[in-house]
Amino acid sequence: GIFSPIIERNTTVPVSKVETYSTMHPEQDSICVRVYQGESHKVKNNILIDSFDVMLKPNGHIQAIDIRFSYDINGLLEVDVLLEDGKSESRIISHNATSLTTQQIDASRERLQALKIYPRDMLINRTFKAQLEEQWSRALGDEREMLGEIITDFDAALLSNDMQRVDDVRRRACEYLGIDEPKAP
């Protein structure tokens, strides 16, 4: 198989990133989540860290599955699987964090929880998108077209669930428009 990295090498931690995958068949009743560490494009050349099955409720169509990896400085990796029906499963992988006490693991999980928010749901991004849409509704011609392109780029960044990309697109849009970048509350 082909390796699908969620957290890239040299990513600043703590970090929480999500990728969306899909089932292969409309009547698929389970998925196997395999967590690897490594740099090879081929899965077989990477190290299997953990593996677990998640049961699905077949619904006659291909299902989207969000898989979120949250990782902290202590080496604690939390894997969350969110299914279309709202069902979710979490798995804690602490191979590198074996010296942590239960209290330290709980504290790490609490800190990671604060990172588990989709960029589209963050107030700063909802506010900025509303401002862009308001400007678009008042603009005409070339200005409206340019704002439409900025909105499209921002939407694509939000869908990527990559906070760095969202921040970069928002910053570039503010520079281009000559407006101050909104501040997070």
Short mmCIF file of C-alpha atoms in Angstrom, two decimals:
data_model
loop_
_atom_site.label_atom_id
_atom_site.label_comp_id
_atom_site.label_asym_id
_atom_site.label_seq_id
_atom_site.Cartn_x
_atom_site.Cartn_y
_atom_site.Cartn_z
CA GLY A 1 0.00 0.00 0.00
CA ILE A 2 0.85 3.67 -0.20
CA PHE A 3 1.76 5.59 2.96
CA SER A 4 -0.59 8.47 3.83
CA PRO A 5 1.16 10.73 6.38
CA ILE A 6 -1.04 12.78 8.67
CA ILE A 7 1.64 14.37 10.84
CA GLU A 8 4.74 15.13 8.81
CA ARG A 9 8.31 14.89 10.09
CA ASN A 10 9.56 18.04 11.89
CA THR A 11 6.03 19.29 12.62
CA THR A 12 5.94 21.56 15.67
CA VAL A 13 4.25 19.84 18.61
CA PRO A 14 1.77 19.78 20.16
CA VAL A 15 -0.23 19.26 16.98
CA SER A 16 -3.59 17.92 15.90
CA LYS A 17 -4.30 17.14 12.25
CA VAL A 18 -7.16 15.40 10.49
CA GLU A 19 -7.47 13.69 7.12
CA THR A 20 -10.61 12.39 5.48
CA TYR A 21 -10.66 8.90 3.98
CA SER A 22 -13.49 6.87 2.51
CA THR A 23 -14.70 3.31 2.47
CA MET A 24 -14.02 1.21 -0.61
CA HIS A 25 -17.48 -0.33 -0.89
CA PRO A 26 -21.04 0.82 -0.01
CA GLU A 27 -21.64 -2.28 2.14
CA GLN A 28 -18.30 -2.17 3.96
CA ASP A 29 -18.84 -3.01 7.64
CA SER A 30 -15.44 -2.21 9.15
CA ILE A 31 -12.15 -0.43 8.62
CA CYS A 32 -8.73 -1.26 9.96
CA VAL A 33 -6.78 1.78 11.14
CA ARG A 34 -3.05 1.09 10.99
CA VAL A 35 -0.68 3.64 12.49
CA TYR A 36 2.82 3.71 11.06
CA GLN A 37 5.96 5.72 11.67
CA GLY A 38 8.46 6.30 8.91
CA GLU A 39 9.46 8.15 5.79
CA SER A 40 9.03 5.57 3.03
CA HIS A 41 6.38 6.02 0.35
CA LYS A 42 5.63 2.29 0.66
CA VAL A 43 3.85 1.19 3.81
CA LYS A 44 5.85 -2.04 4.06
CA ASN A 45 9.03 -0.03 4.61
CA ASN A 46 7.62 1.86 7.63
CA ILE A 47 7.19 0.70 11.24
CA LEU A 48 3.74 -0.45 12.38
CA ILE A 49 3.03 1.22 15.73
CA ASP A 50 -0.56 0.12 16.32
CA SER A 51 -3.61 -1.24 14.55
CA PHE A 52 -7.28 -1.37 15.47
CA ASP A 53 -10.62 -2.11 13.82
CA VAL A 54 -13.61 0.22 13.75
CA MET A 55 -17.05 -1.20 13.00
CA LEU A 56 -19.21 0.61 10.44
CA LYS A 57 -22.92 0.58 9.82
CA PRO A 58 -23.28 -0.07 6.06
CA ASN A 59 -25.69 2.45 4.57
CA GLY A 60 -25.61 1.73 0.85
CA HIS A 61 -23.08 4.41 -0.08
CA ILE A 62 -19.40 5.19 0.27
CA GLN A 63 -18.77 6.71 3.70
CA ALA A 64 -16.35 9.48 4.66
CA ILE A 65 -14.18 8.82 7.70
CA ASP A 66 -12.19 11.52 9.51
CA ILE A 67 -9.02 10.30 11.18
CA ARG A 68 -7.36 12.79 13.52
CA PHE A 69 -3.88 12.40 14.98
CA SER A 70 -3.04 14.53 18.02
CA TYR A 71 0.54 14.37 19.26
CA ASP A 72 2.29 16.08 22.15
CA ILE A 73 5.83 16.70 23.34
CA ASN A 74 5.65 13.71 25.72
CA GLY A 75 5.25 11.29 22.81
CA LEU A 76 1.56 10.70 23.45
CA LEU A 77 -0.40 10.07 20.24
CA GLU A 78 -4.18 10.11 20.31
CA VAL A 79 -5.96 8.71 17.25
CA ASP A 80 -9.62 9.71 16.83
CA VAL A 81 -11.84 8.14 14.18
CA LEU A 82 -15.08 9.99 13.39
CA LEU A 83 -17.68 8.28 11.22
CA GLU A 84 -20.48 9.87 9.19
CA ASP A 85 -23.12 8.63 11.62
CA GLY A 86 -21.43 10.60 14.43
CA LYS A 87 -19.93 7.52 16.06
CA SER A 88 -16.35 8.02 17.14
CA GLU A 89 -13.56 5.93 18.58
CA SER A 90 -10.32 7.03 20.20
CA ARG A 91 -7.10 5.21 20.81
CA ILE A 92 -4.14 6.37 22.92
CA ILE A 93 -0.73 5.25 21.71
CA SER A 94 2.00 5.94 24.24
CA HIS A 95 4.92 3.74 23.16
CA ASN A 96 7.34 6.66 23.57
CA ALA A 97 5.57 7.93 26.67
CA THR A 98 5.78 4.82 28.85
CA SER A 99 7.34 6.72 31.76
CA LEU A 100 4.30 9.00 32.13
CA THR A 101 1.97 8.61 35.08
CA THR A 102 -1.78 8.30 34.60
CA GLN A 103 -2.14 11.90 35.78
CA GLN A 104 0.43 13.11 33.22
CA ILE A 105 -1.32 11.21 30.44
CA ASP A 106 -4.67 12.71 31.49
CA ALA A 107 -3.14 16.21 31.52
CA SER A 108 -1.62 15.64 28.07
CA ARG A 109 -4.96 14.44 26.70
CA GLU A 110 -6.67 17.53 28.11
CA ARG A 111 -4.11 19.81 26.43
CA LEU A 112 -4.53 17.92 23.15
CA GLN A 113 -8.31 18.32 23.38
CA ALA A 114 -7.91 22.07 22.98
CA LEU A 115 -6.21 21.47 19.62
CA LYS A 116 -9.01 19.27 18.28
CA ILE A 117 -11.05 21.92 16.58
CA TYR A 118 -11.65 22.15 12.87
CA PRO A 119 -10.31 25.42 11.43
CA ARG A 120 -13.74 26.09 9.88
CA ASP A 121 -15.26 26.15 13.39
CA MET A 122 -12.78 28.62 14.88
CA LEU A 123 -14.23 32.07 15.59
CA ILE A 124 -11.36 33.89 13.85
CA ASN A 125 -11.99 31.97 10.62
CA ARG A 126 -15.80 32.22 10.75
CA THR A 127 -15.49 35.97 11.33
CA PHE A 128 -12.97 36.44 8.51
CA LYS A 129 -15.10 34.43 6.08
CA ALA A 130 -18.18 36.51 6.99
CA GLN A 131 -16.16 39.70 6.35
CA LEU A 132 -15.04 38.41 2.95
CA GLU A 133 -18.59 37.46 1.98
CA GLU A 134 -19.88 40.87 3.10
CA GLN A 135 -17.23 42.63 1.00
CA TRP A 136 -18.08 40.37 -1.96
CA SER A 137 -21.78 41.25 -1.71
CA ARG A 138 -20.94 44.98 -1.96
CA ALA A 139 -18.29 44.67 -4.69
CA LEU A 140 -18.73 44.80 -8.46
CA GLY A 141 -16.80 43.62 -11.50
CA ASP A 142 -13.10 42.83 -11.11
CA GLU A 143 -13.13 43.48 -7.37
CA ARG A 144 -15.98 40.98 -6.90
CA GLU A 145 -14.17 38.40 -9.03
CA MET A 146 -10.96 38.85 -7.01
CA LEU A 147 -12.86 38.52 -3.72
CA GLY A 148 -14.54 35.38 -5.07
CA GLU A 149 -11.12 33.87 -5.75
CA ILE A 150 -9.94 34.77 -2.24
CA ILE A 151 -13.07 33.15 -0.75
CA THR A 152 -12.49 30.02 -2.85
CA ASP A 153 -8.85 29.82 -1.70
CA PHE A 154 -9.88 30.35 1.93
CA ASP A 155 -12.59 27.67 1.67
CA ALA A 156 -10.06 25.22 0.21
CA ALA A 157 -7.66 25.97 3.06
CA LEU A 158 -10.44 25.42 5.62
CA LEU A 159 -11.33 22.08 4.01
CA SER A 160 -7.69 20.99 4.22
CA ASN A 161 -7.89 21.20 8.04
CA ASP A 162 -4.29 22.43 7.97
CA MET A 163 -4.08 25.38 10.37
CA GLN A 164 -0.79 26.59 8.93
CA ARG A 165 -2.32 26.72 5.45
CA VAL A 166 -5.42 28.51 6.76
CA ASP A 167 -3.28 31.08 8.60
CA ASP A 168 -1.12 31.62 5.50
CA VAL A 169 -4.11 32.12 3.17
CA ARG A 170 -5.81 34.47 5.66
CA ARG A 171 -2.60 36.51 6.11
CA ARG A 172 -1.99 36.79 2.34
CA ALA A 173 -5.63 37.78 1.76
CA CYS A 174 -5.39 40.52 4.40
CA GLU A 175 -2.16 41.82 2.88
CA TYR A 176 -3.71 41.83 -0.60
CA LEU A 177 -6.86 43.58 0.61
CA GLY A 178 -4.89 46.05 2.74
CA ILE A 179 -6.78 45.18 5.92
CA ASP A 180 -5.60 44.20 9.40
CA GLU A 181 -5.55 40.50 10.07
CA PRO A 182 -8.17 39.50 12.66
CA LYS A 183 -6.82 38.40 16.03
CA ALA A 184 -7.83 35.21 17.78
CA PRO A 185 -9.85 35.86 20.95
#
